[in-house]
Structures are given as C-alpha cells and as structure tokens.
CSV table of C-alpha atoms and ligand atoms in Angstrom, one decimal:
chain,number,residue,atom,x,y,z
A,85,UNK,CA,175.6,-72.3,68.7
A,86,UNK,CA,174.2,-72.8,65.3
A,87,UNK,CA,173.3,-76.2,63.9
A,88,UNK,CA,174.5,-75.1,60.5
A,89,UNK,CA,178.3,-75.0,60.1
A,90,UNK,CA,181.2,-75.8,57.9
A,91,UNK,CA,182.9,-79.2,58.4
A,92,UNK,CA,185.7,-80.7,56.3
A,93,UNK,CA,187.1,-84.1,55.5
A,94,UNK,CA,190.9,-83.7,56.0
A,95,UNK,CA,192.3,-86.3,53.6
A,96,UNK,CA,195.9,-87.3,54.0
A,97,UNK,CA,198.1,-88.5,51.2
A,98,UNK,CA,200.5,-91.4,51.7
A,99,UNK,CA,202.5,-91.7,55.0
A,100,UNK,CA,205.9,-93.4,54.7
A,101,UNK,CA,206.9,-96.2,57.0
A,102,UNK,CA,209.7,-94.1,58.4
A,103,UNK,CA,207.8,-90.8,58.5
A,104,UNK,CA,208.1,-89.3,62.0
A,105,UNK,CA,204.9,-88.4,63.9
A,106,UNK,CA,206.0,-84.7,64.1
A,107,UNK,CA,206.1,-84.5,60.3
A,108,UNK,CA,202.6,-86.0,60.0
A,109,UNK,CA,201.3,-83.7,62.7
A,110,UNK,CA,202.8,-80.8,60.8
A,111,UNK,CA,200.8,-81.9,57.7
A,112,UNK,CA,197.7,-82.1,59.8
A,113,UNK,CA,198.2,-78.6,61.2
A,114,UNK,CA,198.7,-77.3,57.7
A,115,UNK,CA,195.2,-78.7,56.9
A,116,UNK,CA,193.9,-77.0,60.1
A,117,UNK,CA,195.2,-73.7,58.7
A,118,UNK,CA,193.2,-74.3,55.5
A,119,UNK,CA,190.2,-75.3,57.6
A,120,UNK,CA,190.4,-72.1,59.5
A,121,UNK,CA,190.6,-70.1,56.3
A,122,UNK,CA,187.4,-71.9,55.1
A,123,UNK,CA,185.7,-71.1,58.4
A,124,UNK,CA,185.4,-74.7,59.5
A,125,UNK,CA,184.2,-75.7,62.9
A,126,UNK,CA,185.2,-79.3,62.7
A,127,UNK,CA,187.5,-81.5,60.6
A,128,UNK,CA,187.7,-85.3,60.1
A,129,UNK,CA,191.1,-86.9,59.8
A,130,UNK,CA,191.5,-90.5,58.5
A,131,UNK,CA,191.7,-93.8,60.3
A,132,UNK,CA,195.3,-94.5,61.7
A,133,UNK,CA,196.1,-90.9,60.7
A,134,UNK,CA,199.4,-90.7,62.4
A,135,UNK,CA,201.2,-93.5,60.7
A,136,UNK,CA,201.5,-95.7,57.6
A,137,UNK,CA,198.9,-98.4,57.3
A,138,UNK,CA,201.1,-101.1,58.8
A,139,UNK,CA,198.5,-104.0,58.9
A,140,UNK,CA,199.4,-104.6,55.3
A,141,UNK,CA,202.5,-106.3,56.5
A,142,UNK,CA,203.3,-109.2,58.8
A,143,UNK,CA,205.7,-107.5,61.1
A,144,UNK,CA,207.6,-109.6,63.6
A,145,UNK,CA,209.6,-106.9,65.4
A,146,UNK,CA,207.6,-106.0,68.5
A,147,UNK,CA,209.4,-102.7,68.7
A,148,UNK,CA,208.3,-101.6,65.3
A,149,UNK,CA,204.7,-102.7,65.9
A,150,UNK,CA,204.7,-100.8,69.2
A,151,UNK,CA,206.0,-97.7,67.4
A,152,UNK,CA,202.7,-97.4,65.5
A,153,UNK,CA,200.6,-97.2,68.8
A,154,UNK,CA,199.9,-94.2,71.0
A,155,UNK,CA,200.4,-94.8,74.8
A,156,UNK,CA,198.4,-91.7,75.6
A,157,UNK,CA,196.2,-89.3,73.7
A,158,UNK,CA,197.2,-86.5,73.5
A,159,UNK,CA,200.8,-87.6,73.9
A,160,UNK,CA,204.0,-85.5,73.5
A,161,UNK,CA,203.9,-85.7,69.7
A,162,UNK,CA,200.1,-85.1,69.3
A,163,UNK,CA,199.8,-82.3,71.8
A,164,UNK,CA,200.7,-79.7,69.1
A,165,UNK,CA,197.7,-80.9,67.1
A,166,UNK,CA,195.3,-80.4,70.0
A,167,UNK,CA,196.8,-77.0,70.7
A,168,UNK,CA,196.6,-75.9,67.1
A,169,UNK,CA,193.0,-77.0,66.8
A,170,UNK,CA,192.0,-75.3,70.0
A,171,UNK,CA,193.8,-72.1,69.0
A,172,UNK,CA,191.7,-72.0,65.8
A,173,UNK,CA,188.5,-73.0,67.5
A,174,UNK,CA,188.2,-76.2,65.4
A,175,UNK,CA,187.2,-79.6,66.7
A,176,UNK,CA,188.3,-82.8,65.1
A,177,UNK,CA,187.9,-86.6,64.7
A,178,UNK,CA,191.2,-88.5,64.8
A,179,UNK,CA,191.9,-92.1,64.0
A,180,UNK,CA,194.9,-93.7,65.7
A,181,UNK,CA,196.2,-97.0,67.3
A,182,UNK,CA,195.5,-97.1,71.0
A,183,UNK,CA,198.0,-99.1,73.1
A,184,UNK,CA,196.8,-101.2,76.0
A,185,UNK,CA,199.2,-101.1,79.0
A,186,UNK,CA,200.9,-104.3,79.7
A,187,UNK,CA,200.6,-105.9,76.3
A,188,UNK,CA,203.8,-107.3,74.8
A,189,UNK,CA,204.8,-109.1,71.6
A,190,UNK,CA,203.9,-108.2,68.0
A,191,UNK,CA,200.1,-108.8,68.0
A,192,UNK,CA,197.0,-107.6,69.8
A,193,UNK,CA,198.8,-104.6,71.3
A,194,UNK,CA,195.6,-102.5,71.5
A,195,UNK,CA,192.7,-101.0,69.6
A,196,UNK,CA,192.1,-99.3,66.3
A,197,UNK,CA,190.5,-96.2,67.8
A,198,UNK,CA,189.1,-92.8,67.1
A,199,UNK,CA,188.3,-89.8,69.3
A,200,UNK,CA,186.0,-86.7,68.9
A,201,UNK,CA,187.6,-83.5,70.2
A,202,UNK,CA,185.4,-80.5,70.6
A,203,UNK,CA,186.4,-77.0,69.5
A,204,UNK,CA,187.5,-76.3,73.1
A,205,UNK,CA,190.1,-79.1,72.9
A,206,UNK,CA,188.2,-81.6,75.1
A,207,UNK,CA,187.9,-85.3,74.1
A,208,UNK,CA,184.2,-85.8,74.2
A,209,UNK,CA,183.9,-89.3,72.8
A,210,UNK,CA,186.0,-92.5,72.1
A,211,UNK,CA,185.4,-95.3,69.7
A,212,UNK,CA,187.2,-98.7,69.2
A,213,UNK,CA,186.7,-100.3,65.8
A,214,UNK,CA,184.2,-103.2,65.9
A,215,UNK,CA,184.5,-104.6,62.4
A,216,UNK,CA,188.2,-105.5,62.0
A,217,UNK,CA,188.7,-106.8,58.5
A,218,UNK,CA,191.2,-109.2,57.0
A,219,UNK,CA,193.1,-112.2,58.3
A,220,UNK,CA,193.3,-113.1,62.0
A,221,UNK,CA,196.7,-114.9,61.5
A,222,UNK,CA,199.4,-114.0,59.0
A,223,UNK,CA,199.0,-115.7,55.6
A,224,UNK,CA,202.0,-115.2,53.5
A,225,UNK,CA,200.3,-116.8,50.5
A,226,UNK,CA,198.1,-113.7,50.0
A,227,UNK,CA,199.2,-111.1,47.5
A,228,UNK,CA,198.1,-108.4,50.0
A,229,UNK,CA,197.6,-109.1,53.6
A,230,UNK,CA,195.3,-107.2,55.8
A,231,UNK,CA,196.1,-108.2,59.4
A,232,UNK,CA,193.8,-106.0,61.5
A,233,UNK,CA,192.4,-108.9,63.6
A,234,UNK,CA,196.0,-109.9,64.3
A,235,UNK,CA,197.2,-106.6,65.4
A,236,UNK,CA,194.1,-105.2,67.2
A,237,UNK,CA,191.6,-106.3,69.9
A,238,UNK,CA,187.9,-106.2,69.0
A,239,UNK,CA,186.4,-102.8,69.9
A,240,UNK,CA,184.6,-103.0,73.3
A,241,UNK,CA,182.9,-99.6,73.6
A,242,UNK,CA,179.9,-100.3,71.4
A,243,UNK,CA,178.8,-97.4,69.1
A,244,UNK,CA,178.9,-94.2,71.2
A,245,UNK,CA,177.0,-91.0,70.2
A,246,UNK,CA,178.1,-87.7,71.8
A,247,UNK,CA,176.2,-84.5,72.3
A,248,UNK,CA,178.5,-82.0,70.7
A,249,UNK,CA,178.6,-79.4,67.9
A,250,UNK,CA,175.0,-78.6,68.8
A,251,UNK,CA,174.0,-82.1,67.7
A,252,UNK,CA,174.4,-85.8,68.1
A,253,UNK,CA,177.6,-87.1,66.7
A,254,UNK,CA,178.8,-90.7,66.2
A,255,UNK,CA,182.0,-92.3,64.9
A,256,UNK,CA,182.9,-95.3,62.8
A,257,UNK,CA,186.2,-96.6,61.3
A,258,UNK,CA,186.7,-97.7,57.7
A,259,UNK,CA,185.3,-101.3,57.3
A,260,UNK,CA,182.5,-100.4,59.7
A,261,UNK,CA,180.9,-98.5,56.8
A,262,UNK,CA,180.1,-101.7,55.0
A,263,UNK,CA,178.0,-103.0,57.9
A,264,UNK,CA,174.4,-101.7,58.1
A,265,UNK,CA,174.2,-102.8,61.8
A,266,UNK,CA,176.8,-100.2,62.7
A,267,UNK,CA,174.9,-97.4,61.1
A,268,UNK,CA,171.6,-98.5,62.6
A,269,UNK,CA,173.2,-98.6,66.1
A,270,UNK,CA,174.1,-94.9,65.6
A,271,UNK,CA,170.8,-94.1,63.9
A,272,UNK,CA,168.8,-95.6,66.8
A,273,UNK,CA,170.6,-93.2,69.2
A,274,UNK,CA,169.6,-90.2,67.1
A,275,UNK,CA,173.0,-89.6,65.4
A,276,UNK,CA,172.8,-86.6,63.1
A,277,UNK,CA,176.4,-86.6,61.9
A,278,UNK,CA,178.8,-89.6,61.7
A,279,UNK,CA,182.5,-89.1,61.2
A,280,UNK,CA,184.5,-91.9,59.6
A,281,UNK,CA,188.2,-92.3,58.7
A,282,UNK,CA,189.4,-95.0,56.4
A,283,UNK,CA,192.4,-96.8,54.8
A,284,UNK,CA,191.0,-98.7,51.8
A,285,UNK,CA,193.3,-100.1,49.1
A,286,UNK,CA,192.0,-99.1,45.6
A,287,UNK,CA,192.8,-102.6,44.4
A,288,UNK,CA,192.2,-106.0,46.0
A,289,UNK,CA,194.8,-108.3,44.3
A,290,UNK,CA,193.3,-111.4,46.0
A,291,UNK,CA,189.7,-110.4,44.8
A,292,UNK,CA,190.4,-108.8,41.5
A,293,UNK,CA,186.8,-109.0,40.2
A,294,UNK,CA,185.9,-106.3,42.8
A,295,UNK,CA,188.5,-103.8,41.5
A,296,UNK,CA,186.3,-102.0,39.0
A,297,UNK,CA,183.6,-101.7,41.7
A,298,UNK,CA,185.8,-100.4,44.5
A,299,UNK,CA,184.5,-96.8,44.3
A,300,UNK,CA,180.9,-98.0,44.3
A,301,UNK,CA,181.5,-100.3,47.2
A,302,UNK,CA,182.9,-97.4,49.1
A,303,UNK,CA,180.1,-94.9,48.4
A,304,UNK,CA,177.0,-97.1,48.1
A,305,UNK,CA,176.8,-98.4,51.7
A,306,UNK,CA,177.3,-94.9,53.1
A,307,UNK,CA,174.7,-93.3,50.7
A,308,UNK,CA,172.2,-96.0,51.8
A,309,UNK,CA,173.2,-95.5,55.5
A,310,UNK,CA,172.8,-91.7,55.4
A,311,UNK,CA,169.3,-92.0,53.8
A,312,UNK,CA,168.1,-94.9,56.0
A,313,UNK,CA,169.1,-93.3,59.2
A,314,UNK,CA,168.7,-89.6,58.3
A,315,UNK,CA,172.2,-88.4,59.0
A,316,UNK,CA,175.2,-86.6,57.5
A,317,UNK,CA,178.4,-88.5,56.9
A,318,UNK,CA,181.9,-87.0,56.6
A,319,UNK,CA,184.4,-89.6,55.5
A,320,UNK,CA,188.2,-88.9,55.3
A,321,UNK,CA,190.6,-91.1,53.3
A,322,UNK,CA,194.2,-92.0,53.4
A,323,UNK,CA,195.0,-91.6,49.7
A,324,UNK,CA,197.6,-92.3,47.2
A,325,UNK,CA,200.5,-94.7,46.7
A,326,UNK,CA,201.6,-95.6,50.2
A,327,UNK,CA,204.6,-98.0,50.4
A,328,UNK,CA,203.6,-99.6,47.1
A,329,UNK,CA,199.9,-99.9,47.9
A,330,UNK,CA,197.5,-97.5,46.3
A,331,UNK,CA,195.0,-96.2,48.8
A,332,UNK,CA,191.6,-95.0,47.6
A,333,UNK,CA,190.9,-91.4,48.0
A,334,UNK,CA,187.3,-90.3,47.4
A,335,UNK,CA,186.9,-88.6,50.7
A,336,UNK,CA,183.3,-87.4,50.8
A,337,UNK,CA,180.4,-85.6,52.5
A,338,UNK,CA,177.1,-87.4,52.1
A,339,UNK,CA,173.8,-85.7,52.9
A,340,UNK,CA,170.8,-87.2,54.8
A,341,UNK,CA,169.2,-87.6,51.3
A,342,UNK,CA,171.9,-90.0,50.4
A,343,UNK,CA,173.4,-87.6,47.9
A,344,UNK,CA,177.2,-87.3,47.7
A,345,UNK,CA,177.5,-83.5,48.0
A,346,UNK,CA,181.3,-83.3,48.1
A,347,UNK,CA,184.0,-85.6,46.8
A,348,UNK,CA,187.8,-85.2,46.9
A,349,UNK,CA,189.6,-85.2,43.6
A,350,UNK,CA,193.3,-86.0,44.4
A,351,UNK,CA,195.6,-88.5,46.0
A,352,UNK,CA,197.3,-86.1,48.4
A,353,UNK,CA,196.6,-84.0,51.5
A,354,UNK,CA,193.4,-82.3,50.6
A,355,UNK,CA,190.7,-80.4,52.5
A,356,UNK,CA,187.1,-80.9,51.5
A,357,UNK,CA,185.0,-78.3,53.3
A,358,UNK,CA,181.2,-78.3,53.1
A,359,UNK,CA,178.5,-76.4,55.0
A,360,UNK,CA,176.1,-78.8,56.6
A,361,UNK,CA,172.8,-78.1,58.4
A,362,UNK,CA,172.0,-80.7,61.1
A,363,UNK,CA,168.3,-79.7,60.8
A,364,UNK,CA,168.3,-81.3,57.4
A,365,UNK,CA,168.3,-84.7,59.1
A,366,UNK,CA,164.8,-84.1,60.5
A,367,UNK,CA,162.9,-84.7,57.2
A,368,UNK,CA,164.5,-88.2,56.8
A,369,UNK,CA,164.2,-89.1,60.5
A,370,UNK,CA,160.5,-88.2,60.2
A,371,UNK,CA,160.1,-90.1,57.0
A,372,UNK,CA,161.4,-93.4,58.5
A,373,UNK,CA,160.0,-92.6,62.0
A,374,UNK,CA,161.6,-95.6,63.8
A,375,UNK,CA,159.3,-95.4,66.8
A,376,UNK,CA,156.3,-96.0,64.5
A,377,UNK,CA,157.5,-98.2,61.7
A,378,UNK,CA,160.4,-100.3,63.0
A,379,UNK,CA,159.5,-103.9,63.8
A,380,UNK,CA,162.2,-105.1,66.2
A,381,UNK,CA,160.2,-108.2,67.1
A,382,UNK,CA,160.8,-109.4,63.6
A,383,UNK,CA,164.6,-108.8,63.7
A,384,UNK,CA,165.7,-111.3,66.4
A,385,UNK,CA,168.0,-113.1,64.0
A,386,UNK,CA,170.1,-109.9,63.7
A,387,UNK,CA,171.5,-110.3,67.2
A,388,UNK,CA,171.9,-114.0,67.3
A,389,UNK,CA,175.3,-115.5,66.7
A,390,UNK,CA,175.3,-117.5,63.4
B,263,LIG,N1,191.1,-100.3,57.1
B,263,LIG,C1,190.0,-101.0,56.6
B,263,LIG,O1,189.1,-101.4,57.4
B,263,LIG,N2,190.1,-101.4,55.4
B,263,LIG,C2,189.2,-102.3,54.8
B,263,LIG,C3,189.9,-103.2,53.8
B,263,LIG,C4,189.3,-104.5,53.6
B,263,LIG,S1,190.2,-105.5,52.5
B,263,LIG,C5,190.6,-106.8,53.5
B,263,LIG,C6,188.0,-101.6,54.1
B,263,LIG,O2,186.9,-102.1,54.3
B,263,LIG,O3,188.2,-100.8,53.3
C-alpha cells in the first residue's frame, strides 16, 4: 500500500440540539460520497461529531446528558457510517462521547473520545481526551460556559499511535492541540500523521481580547507541532452558528514543514481533500533527530506536578 494517498478533513456545519443521530450520520455519509469521488483513503470527522456541543450548557436533566453519549461503537445508529465507509474503502477518525457503564447523574458520564477506523472497517485505535478545557463545576456567572471537566472523565489511555494507512497514526482532540506535550508524546512514538477533531468557539466572550487572535491561536500551535515533530496534521472543525454559538471553521491540513497546505473556506459541511506523502516526514524527523539531540535529562520539570 502506497504511503502517498489522499486524505480529507470532513468538516461539519452546525448540529442542532434536537438533530437526530441518523440525520447527522446521513450528512457524514454524504461527505463520504464526496470523499470517494475525490479518491480519498481516509477522512477526519470533528470532535463530538454526532451531536451538538452540549458542554456549552449546564444541563441538569440526566436523560438529556446521557442522550449525547454512545453506549457502544459502532452502535445501532452509527453502524451505517461504518458500513458506508467500508463499502467505499475509506477509513475514518471519529470523535464522540463514550459512555462508561454504571455511571448515573448528569456529570462525569464518560470520556470525550475518538477512534481510528481502517479502510476495512476495523477500529484500530482509541483515544480519550487528556486536556479537558473549561470549568470543572458549573459557573452561571460566565457568559459562555465550557463544562468539559464537569461532563467528562480525564482520558486514561495516554497518547496511542497505531500502525495503519502504511504509517504511524496518532489522534488528539481539540484543546490538546494547544499543548506541546501532547504532540511530543506522539512525535516520540514516531507519529507521521495526527488526526484531530475540534469544537472551538470563534469568540470567547469572557476573554474578548483573544477574539481577534482566535484563528492564529488555532493554527500556530499546530504549525509548530507539525514542524517540531515532523508530521502531517489533518484537523476537522465543527463550524458555523450552532445553537447561538459561532464555531470556528478553518479545518486544515498542515505539512511536516509547518505550512498550512489546505484550509476550509465555509461554515458548513465541507470536504477538504489533500494528497499527502508520509515519506515527506523523514526530512524533518532527520533534521530534529530526537535520538541525537534531545536532552531528556534537562526536562525533568516537564513531568513533575506543579
Ligand atoms: N472542545 C474544546 O476543547 N474546545 C476548546 C475551547 C476552549 S475555551 C474554554 C478549544 O481549545 O478550542
């Protein structure tokens, strides 16, 4: 299997609070159709791709919170996505909320997770988000809450890298992209491609001075990470005005040089295909040559709690 192939960020426009899974899955299958027409081998869907981004609200009805979680993957409503992808010979990355059996109530029901599914329809890797941003307890004084540490449990699988797509492939989720340690964990394992889905508001009403910098703060850490670790990044957004909150688009493909080589242009469902060559990572991996030049003895502070 060639190490040069077409991959796509499969950006999703807004998902309504009451939009049924089967409608979202139908939208995703329509993107798979476009991906097949573009000869893609792999597509990257967003974080929490199956539902609206509910952590923006303090929800008190356990039944509603539970409705945003998947008890199994694939489950009855996501099975058609797996079948459609396999029929087209396309693998995918999917972000979703993973329920943990036995949890009750309206908080900490499970993980903010992602999976890698190969073109044969097999789940080859799982990731549970490590960097959960926002407030750990509801704070109704905020203009925009972001309650991931309230709804989710900290990821406990580390930063896995899978041998698939003829290369080494890792996963991250949204806020992880702002943390260099996450990328380095993947880089140290030889990752050549990292898939990332995200739900990022385009405005931060409680930190308005950052608003004009939002696009830069999205791209800059990933451009640095791609270059410093010699890897490709494909990042897929939830975009557009979702339940009154505008979600940043700017899905992108970033090369191991750090260059943004593809960038989405709209606020809706959009496929962003790009042909990548995993062998293009070698030049940058050689340039940094971790085995020769890293100085772990000088980095002890990085792993000490502060
Ligand atoms: N989903 C996610 O991780 N979003 C965060 C928002 C942080 S604002 C509290 C992000 O880093 O984009």
